[in-house]
PDB file of C-alpha atoms in Angstrom:
ATOM      1  CA  UNK A   1       0.000   0.000   0.000  1.00 71.00           C
ATOM      2  CA  UNK A   2       2.975   2.302   0.588  1.00 78.00           C
ATOM      3  CA  UNK A   3       3.780   2.556  -3.124  1.00 85.00           C
ATOM      4  CA  UNK A   4       0.152   3.416  -4.005  1.00 88.00           C
ATOM      5  CA  UNK A   5       0.108   6.129  -1.310  1.00 88.00           C
ATOM      6  CA  UNK A   6       3.310   7.587  -2.784  1.00 88.00           C
ATOM      7  CA  UNK A   7       1.764   7.577  -6.293  1.00 89.00           C
ATOM      8  CA  UNK A   8      -1.341   9.324  -4.933  1.00 90.00           C
ATOM      9  CA  UNK A   9       0.872  11.900  -3.207  1.00 90.00           C
ATOM     10  CA  UNK A  10       2.796  12.644  -6.426  1.00 91.00           C
ATOM     11  CA  UNK A  11      -0.371  12.891  -8.526  1.00 90.00           C
ATOM     12  CA  UNK A  12      -1.967  15.267  -6.006  1.00 89.00           C
ATOM     13  CA  UNK A  13       1.166  17.460  -5.923  1.00 90.00           C
ATOM     14  CA  UNK A  14       1.151  17.587  -9.748  1.00 90.00           C
ATOM     15  CA  UNK A  15      -2.572  18.384  -9.679  1.00 88.00           C
ATOM     16  CA  UNK A  16      -1.904  21.275  -7.344  1.00 86.00           C
ATOM     17  CA  UNK A  17       0.774  22.594  -9.711  1.00 86.00           C
ATOM     18  CA  UNK A  18      -1.501  22.086 -12.729  1.00 84.00           C
ATOM     19  CA  UNK A  19      -4.191  24.233 -11.081  1.00 82.00           C
ATOM     20  CA  UNK A  20      -2.289  27.267 -12.428  1.00 82.00           C
ATOM     21  CA  UNK A  21      -2.967  26.133 -16.017  1.00 79.00           C
ATOM     22  CA  UNK A  22      -6.431  27.370 -16.914  1.00 77.00           C
ATOM     23  CA  UNK A  23      -6.523  28.385 -20.595  1.00 80.00           C
ATOM     24  CA  UNK A  24      -6.480  26.508 -23.843  1.00 80.00           C
ATOM     25  CA  UNK A  25      -6.089  22.828 -24.553  1.00 85.00           C
ATOM     26  CA  UNK A  26      -3.337  22.484 -21.954  1.00 84.00           C
ATOM     27  CA  UNK A  27      -5.705  23.889 -19.323  1.00 81.00           C
ATOM     28  CA  UNK A  28      -8.394  21.344 -20.258  1.00 86.00           C
ATOM     29  CA  UNK A  29      -5.896  18.474 -20.059  1.00 88.00           C
ATOM     30  CA  UNK A  30      -4.667  19.770 -16.704  1.00 85.00           C
ATOM     31  CA  UNK A  31      -8.240  19.940 -15.367  1.00 86.00           C
ATOM     32  CA  UNK A  32      -8.953  16.380 -16.565  1.00 90.00           C
ATOM     33  CA  UNK A  33      -5.773  15.180 -14.852  1.00 90.00           C
ATOM     34  CA  UNK A  34      -6.754  16.983 -11.643  1.00 88.00           C
ATOM     35  CA  UNK A  35     -10.247  15.455 -11.650  1.00 89.00           C
ATOM     36  CA  UNK A  36      -8.823  11.995 -12.366  1.00 91.00           C
ATOM     37  CA  UNK A  37      -6.284  12.360  -9.538  1.00 91.00           C
ATOM     38  CA  UNK A  38      -8.936  13.399  -7.021  1.00 90.00           C
ATOM     39  CA  UNK A  39     -11.314  10.602  -8.059  1.00 92.00           C
ATOM     40  CA  UNK A  40      -8.483   8.038  -7.977  1.00 92.00           C
ATOM     41  CA  UNK A  41      -7.348   9.174  -4.508  1.00 91.00           C
ATOM     42  CA  UNK A  42     -10.882   9.184  -3.080  1.00 91.00           C
ATOM     43  CA  UNK A  43     -11.674   5.723  -4.470  1.00 92.00           C
ATOM     44  CA  UNK A  44      -8.391   4.187  -3.205  1.00 90.00           C
ATOM     45  CA  UNK A  45      -8.775   5.688   0.270  1.00 89.00           C
ATOM     46  CA  UNK A  46     -12.443   4.627   0.454  1.00 90.00           C
ATOM     47  CA  UNK A  47     -11.523   1.054  -0.487  1.00 89.00           C
ATOM     48  CA  UNK A  48      -8.621   1.039   1.969  1.00 86.00           C
ATOM     49  CA  UNK A  49     -10.673   2.337   4.914  1.00 85.00           C
ATOM     50  CA  UNK A  50     -13.540  -0.089   4.234  1.00 85.00           C
ATOM     51  CA  UNK A  51     -11.035  -2.949   4.034  1.00 81.00           C
ATOM     52  CA  UNK A  52      -9.425  -1.873   7.336  1.00 77.00           C
ATOM     53  CA  UNK A  53     -12.816  -1.505   9.031  1.00 75.00           C
ATOM     54  CA  UNK A  54     -14.109  -4.949   8.127  1.00 71.00           C
ATOM     55  CA  UNK A  55     -13.257  -7.775  10.516  1.00 61.00           C
ATOM     56  CA  UNK A  56     -10.285  -9.660   9.098  1.00 56.00           C
ATOM     57  CA  UNK A  57     -11.809 -13.135   8.854  1.00 60.00           C
ATOM     58  CA  UNK A  58      -9.694 -15.128   6.426  1.00 63.00           C
ATOM     59  CA  UNK A  59     -10.436 -18.525   4.904  1.00 66.00           C
ATOM     60  CA  UNK A  60      -8.675 -21.360   6.727  1.00 68.00           C
ATOM     61  CA  UNK A  61      -7.574 -19.001   9.482  1.00 77.00           C
ATOM     62  CA  UNK A  62      -7.054 -19.696  13.152  1.00 82.00           C
ATOM     63  CA  UNK A  63      -9.196 -17.754  15.593  1.00 86.00           C
ATOM     64  CA  UNK A  64      -7.200 -16.410  18.548  1.00 88.00           C
ATOM     65  CA  UNK A  65      -9.008 -15.031  21.589  1.00 91.00           C
ATOM     66  CA  UNK A  66      -6.866 -13.087  24.078  1.00 93.00           C
ATOM     67  CA  UNK A  67      -8.456 -12.447  27.489  1.00 92.00           C
ATOM     68  CA  UNK A  68      -6.898  -9.939  29.897  1.00 92.00           C
ATOM     69  CA  UNK A  69      -7.220 -11.151  33.501  1.00 92.00           C
ATOM     70  CA  UNK A  70      -4.702  -8.624  34.823  1.00 90.00           C
ATOM     71  CA  UNK A  71      -5.813  -5.559  36.841  1.00 91.00           C
ATOM     72  CA  UNK A  72      -4.430  -3.113  34.242  1.00 91.00           C
ATOM     73  CA  UNK A  73      -5.231  -2.609  30.551  1.00 93.00           C
ATOM     74  CA  UNK A  74      -2.468  -3.918  28.266  1.00 93.00           C
ATOM     75  CA  UNK A  75      -1.710  -3.216  24.622  1.00 93.00           C
ATOM     76  CA  UNK A  76      -1.348  -6.591  22.874  1.00 94.00           C
ATOM     77  CA  UNK A  77       0.477  -7.611  19.697  1.00 94.00           C
ATOM     78  CA  UNK A  78       0.547 -11.031  18.060  1.00 93.00           C
ATOM     79  CA  UNK A  79       3.608 -12.086  16.051  1.00 91.00           C
ATOM     80  CA  UNK A  80       3.216 -14.935  13.580  1.00 88.00           C
ATOM     81  CA  UNK A  81       6.440 -16.814  12.833  1.00 84.00           C
ATOM     82  CA  UNK A  82       7.231 -18.220   9.392  1.00 72.00           C
ATOM     83  CA  UNK A  83       8.773 -21.697   9.454  1.00 64.00           C
ATOM     84  CA  UNK A  84       9.215 -22.173   5.705  1.00 55.00           C
ATOM     85  CA  UNK A  85      11.408 -19.179   4.897  1.00 61.00           C
ATOM     86  CA  UNK A  86      13.677 -17.768   7.620  1.00 66.00           C
ATOM     87  CA  UNK A  87      14.449 -14.658   5.504  1.00 66.00           C
ATOM     88  CA  UNK A  88      10.797 -13.591   5.480  1.00 69.00           C
ATOM     89  CA  UNK A  89      10.068 -11.061   8.236  1.00 72.00           C
ATOM     90  CA  UNK A  90       7.751 -12.022  11.060  1.00 82.00           C
ATOM     91  CA  UNK A  91       4.130 -10.959  10.613  1.00 86.00           C
ATOM     92  CA  UNK A  92       3.101  -8.544  13.366  1.00 90.00           C
ATOM     93  CA  UNK A  93      -0.492  -7.527  14.131  1.00 90.00           C
ATOM     94  CA  UNK A  94      -1.836  -5.127  16.719  1.00 91.00           C
ATOM     95  CA  UNK A  95      -4.667  -6.795  18.614  1.00 91.00           C
ATOM     96  CA  UNK A  96      -5.422  -3.636  20.567  1.00 89.00           C
ATOM     97  CA  UNK A  97      -5.620  -2.371  24.119  1.00 92.00           C
ATOM     98  CA  UNK A  98      -7.593  -4.843  26.243  1.00 92.00           C
ATOM     99  CA  UNK A  99      -9.138  -3.733  29.530  1.00 93.00           C
ATOM    100  CA  UNK A 100      -9.275  -6.060  32.548  1.00 92.00           C
ATOM    101  CA  UNK A 101     -11.785  -8.914  32.128  1.00 91.00           C
ATOM    102  CA  UNK A 102     -12.258  -8.116  28.426  1.00 92.00           C
ATOM    103  CA  UNK A 103     -11.068  -9.936  25.329  1.00 92.00           C
ATOM    104  CA  UNK A 104     -10.196  -9.420  21.673  1.00 91.00           C
ATOM    105  CA  UNK A 105     -10.315 -11.846  18.763  1.00 89.00           C
ATOM    106  CA  UNK A 106      -7.739 -11.944  15.973  1.00 88.00           C
ATOM    107  CA  UNK A 107      -7.608 -14.223  12.943  1.00 86.00           C
ATOM    108  CA  UNK A 108      -4.217 -15.684  12.022  1.00 84.00           C
ATOM    109  CA  UNK A 109      -3.188 -17.239   8.733  1.00 83.00           C
ATOM    110  CA  UNK A 110      -1.191 -20.270   9.865  1.00 80.00           C
ATOM    111  CA  UNK A 111      -0.507 -22.020   6.543  1.00 78.00           C
ATOM    112  CA  UNK A 112       3.262 -21.305   6.771  1.00 77.00           C
ATOM    113  CA  UNK A 113       3.586 -21.439  10.523  1.00 80.00           C
ATOM    114  CA  UNK A 114       2.770 -23.509  13.582  1.00 83.00           C
ATOM    115  CA  UNK A 115       3.796 -20.973  16.231  1.00 87.00           C
ATOM    116  CA  UNK A 116       2.868 -17.449  17.317  1.00 90.00           C
ATOM    117  CA  UNK A 117       3.974 -15.085  20.069  1.00 92.00           C
ATOM    118  CA  UNK A 118       1.926 -12.672  22.152  1.00 94.00           C
ATOM    119  CA  UNK A 119       3.486  -9.471  23.505  1.00 93.00           C
ATOM    120  CA  UNK A 120       1.735  -7.215  26.001  1.00 93.00           C
ATOM    121  CA  UNK A 121       2.784  -3.632  26.664  1.00 93.00           C
ATOM    122  CA  UNK A 122       2.004  -1.426  29.634  1.00 91.00           C
ATOM    123  CA  UNK A 123       2.407   2.008  28.090  1.00 85.00           C
ATOM    124  CA  UNK A 124       4.349   2.583  24.874  1.00 85.00           C
ATOM    125  CA  UNK A 125       7.686   0.860  25.549  1.00 87.00           C
ATOM    126  CA  UNK A 126       7.254  -1.287  28.669  1.00 90.00           C
ATOM    127  CA  UNK A 127       6.991  -4.961  27.592  1.00 91.00           C
ATOM    128  CA  UNK A 128       5.442  -6.707  30.600  1.00 93.00           C
ATOM    129  CA  UNK A 129       4.087  -9.896  29.009  1.00 93.00           C
ATOM    130  CA  UNK A 130       5.550 -12.285  26.459  1.00 93.00           C
ATOM    131  CA  UNK A 131       4.418 -15.823  25.682  1.00 92.00           C
ATOM    132  CA  UNK A 132       5.205 -18.329  22.947  1.00 90.00           C
ATOM    133  CA  UNK A 133       2.470 -20.671  21.699  1.00 89.00           C
ATOM    134  CA  UNK A 134       2.656 -23.657  19.389  1.00 87.00           C
ATOM    135  CA  UNK A 135      -0.305 -24.756  17.268  1.00 85.00           C
ATOM    136  CA  UNK A 136      -0.447 -28.558  17.073  1.00 82.00           C
ATOM    137  CA  UNK A 137      -3.928 -28.552  15.516  1.00 81.00           C
ATOM    138  CA  UNK A 138      -4.670 -25.718  13.081  1.00 78.00           C
ATOM    139  CA  UNK A 139      -8.386 -26.573  13.032  1.00 79.00           C
ATOM    140  CA  UNK A 140      -8.809 -25.759  16.729  1.00 83.00           C
ATOM    141  CA  UNK A 141      -9.280 -22.146  17.767  1.00 84.00           C
ATOM    142  CA  UNK A 142      -7.000 -20.764  20.475  1.00 87.00           C
ATOM    143  CA  UNK A 143      -7.927 -19.024  23.727  1.00 90.00           C
ATOM    144  CA  UNK A 144      -5.204 -17.357  25.795  1.00 90.00           C
ATOM    145  CA  UNK A 145      -5.882 -16.011  29.293  1.00 92.00           C
ATOM    146  CA  UNK A 146      -3.254 -13.494  30.422  1.00 91.00           C
ATOM    147  CA  UNK A 147      -3.237 -13.962  34.215  1.00 91.00           C
ATOM    148  CA  UNK A 148       0.216 -12.724  35.262  1.00 90.00           C
ATOM    149  CA  UNK A 149       3.172 -10.655  34.096  1.00 91.00           C
ATOM    150  CA  UNK A 150       5.532 -13.156  32.505  1.00 89.00           C
ATOM    151  CA  UNK A 151       8.392 -13.255  30.029  1.00 89.00           C
ATOM    152  CA  UNK A 152       8.846 -16.812  28.760  1.00 87.00           C
ATOM    153  CA  UNK A 153      12.017 -16.062  26.766  1.00 87.00           C
ATOM    154  CA  UNK A 154      14.351 -13.074  27.029  1.00 89.00           C
ATOM    155  CA  UNK A 155      15.845 -13.791  23.593  1.00 90.00           C
ATOM    156  CA  UNK A 156      12.507 -14.148  21.771  1.00 88.00           C
ATOM    157  CA  UNK A 157      10.963 -11.201  23.608  1.00 89.00           C
ATOM    158  CA  UNK A 158      13.901  -9.062  22.396  1.00 90.00           C
ATOM    159  CA  UNK A 159      13.132 -10.118  18.806  1.00 89.00           C
ATOM    160  CA  UNK A 160       9.422  -9.446  19.404  1.00 90.00           C
ATOM    161  CA  UNK A 161      10.179  -5.985  20.778  1.00 92.00           C
ATOM    162  CA  UNK A 162      12.182  -5.111  17.653  1.00 92.00           C
ATOM    163  CA  UNK A 163       9.346  -6.387  15.437  1.00 91.00           C
ATOM    164  CA  UNK A 164       6.722  -4.361  17.333  1.00 92.00           C
ATOM    165  CA  UNK A 165       8.918  -1.226  17.181  1.00 92.00           C
ATOM    166  CA  UNK A 166       9.379  -1.688  13.404  1.00 91.00           C
ATOM    167  CA  UNK A 167       5.621  -2.271  12.978  1.00 91.00           C
ATOM    168  CA  UNK A 168       4.756   0.889  14.934  1.00 92.00           C
ATOM    169  CA  UNK A 169       7.361   2.918  13.006  1.00 93.00           C
ATOM    170  CA  UNK A 170       5.926   1.788   9.652  1.00 91.00           C
ATOM    171  CA  UNK A 171       2.414   2.680  10.831  1.00 90.00           C
ATOM    172  CA  UNK A 172       3.605   6.112  11.977  1.00 92.00           C
ATOM    173  CA  UNK A 173       5.219   6.777   8.577  1.00 92.00           C
ATOM    174  CA  UNK A 174       2.078   5.577   6.809  1.00 91.00           C
ATOM    175  CA  UNK A 175       0.006   7.909   8.994  1.00 90.00           C
ATOM    176  CA  UNK A 176       2.191  10.886   8.026  1.00 92.00           C
ATOM    177  CA  UNK A 177       1.908  10.080   4.292  1.00 91.00           C
ATOM    178  CA  UNK A 178      -1.872   9.577   4.539  1.00 91.00           C
ATOM    179  CA  UNK A 179      -2.260  12.885   6.411  1.00 92.00           C
ATOM    180  CA  UNK A 180      -0.254  14.712   3.727  1.00 92.00           C
ATOM    181  CA  UNK A 181      -2.356  13.072   1.012  1.00 91.00           C
ATOM    182  CA  UNK A 182      -5.578  14.129   2.753  1.00 92.00           C
ATOM    183  CA  UNK A 183      -4.340  17.704   3.008  1.00 93.00           C
ATOM    184  CA  UNK A 184      -3.443  17.748  -0.695  1.00 92.00           C
ATOM    185  CA  UNK A 185      -6.745  16.063  -1.564  1.00 91.00           C
ATOM    186  CA  UNK A 186      -8.650  18.750   0.332  1.00 92.00           C
ATOM    187  CA  UNK A 187      -6.702  21.567  -1.376  1.00 91.00           C
ATOM    188  CA  UNK A 188      -7.242  20.010  -4.809  1.00 89.00           C
ATOM    189  CA  UNK A 189     -10.938  19.489  -4.163  1.00 88.00           C
ATOM    190  CA  UNK A 190     -11.397  23.107  -2.976  1.00 88.00           C
ATOM    191  CA  UNK A 191      -9.567  24.416  -6.066  1.00 85.00           C
ATOM    192  CA  UNK A 192     -11.698  22.243  -8.373  1.00 84.00           C
ATOM    193  CA  UNK A 193     -15.100  23.290  -6.983  1.00 81.00           C
ATOM    194  CA  UNK A 194     -14.194  26.943  -6.318  1.00 75.00           C
ATOM    195  CA  UNK A 195     -16.148  29.388  -8.413  1.00 59.00           C
ATOM    196  CA  UNK A 196     -14.362  32.130 -10.261  1.00 57.00           C
TER     197      UNK A 196
END
């Protein structure tokens, strides 16, 4: 999605520059390009937000239910390992902040893996829970109750922390690019509908 966001950003910047061209055939082509850029950006962002909003149920996926039994809300991440290719990065997902006595459900694609890790954060950087889980039967859904602060492996939790930091950094960068695109989209839209 990062490449598409960059293309949208470039097209919206060009559209903003083309807004100065108003006369003749070049002005008509510039206006058509501007309209196409705005429509393309709106349709891509609409599709992306609908896709992000829908529950991520995947065919042949494993349902993971994480229940927080601790007295404090924790921010949970699940990290799916890949057994087939060691060069492929681990797949990190943010389950969300879970309050005490509440749960969240995540769906994991386990066709290339038979193990996942769960990392729980108290605050932004304080890793207070880490557990490693194997999946002997991929047809059985998983339920994990987090009842105490535990770190099952210092080495693996260090890897998990790096993965979560990289995941959060990528999301922050994506948020900056999307915000810039929205600002440019708004400016382009205002310039298109503005009356002389």
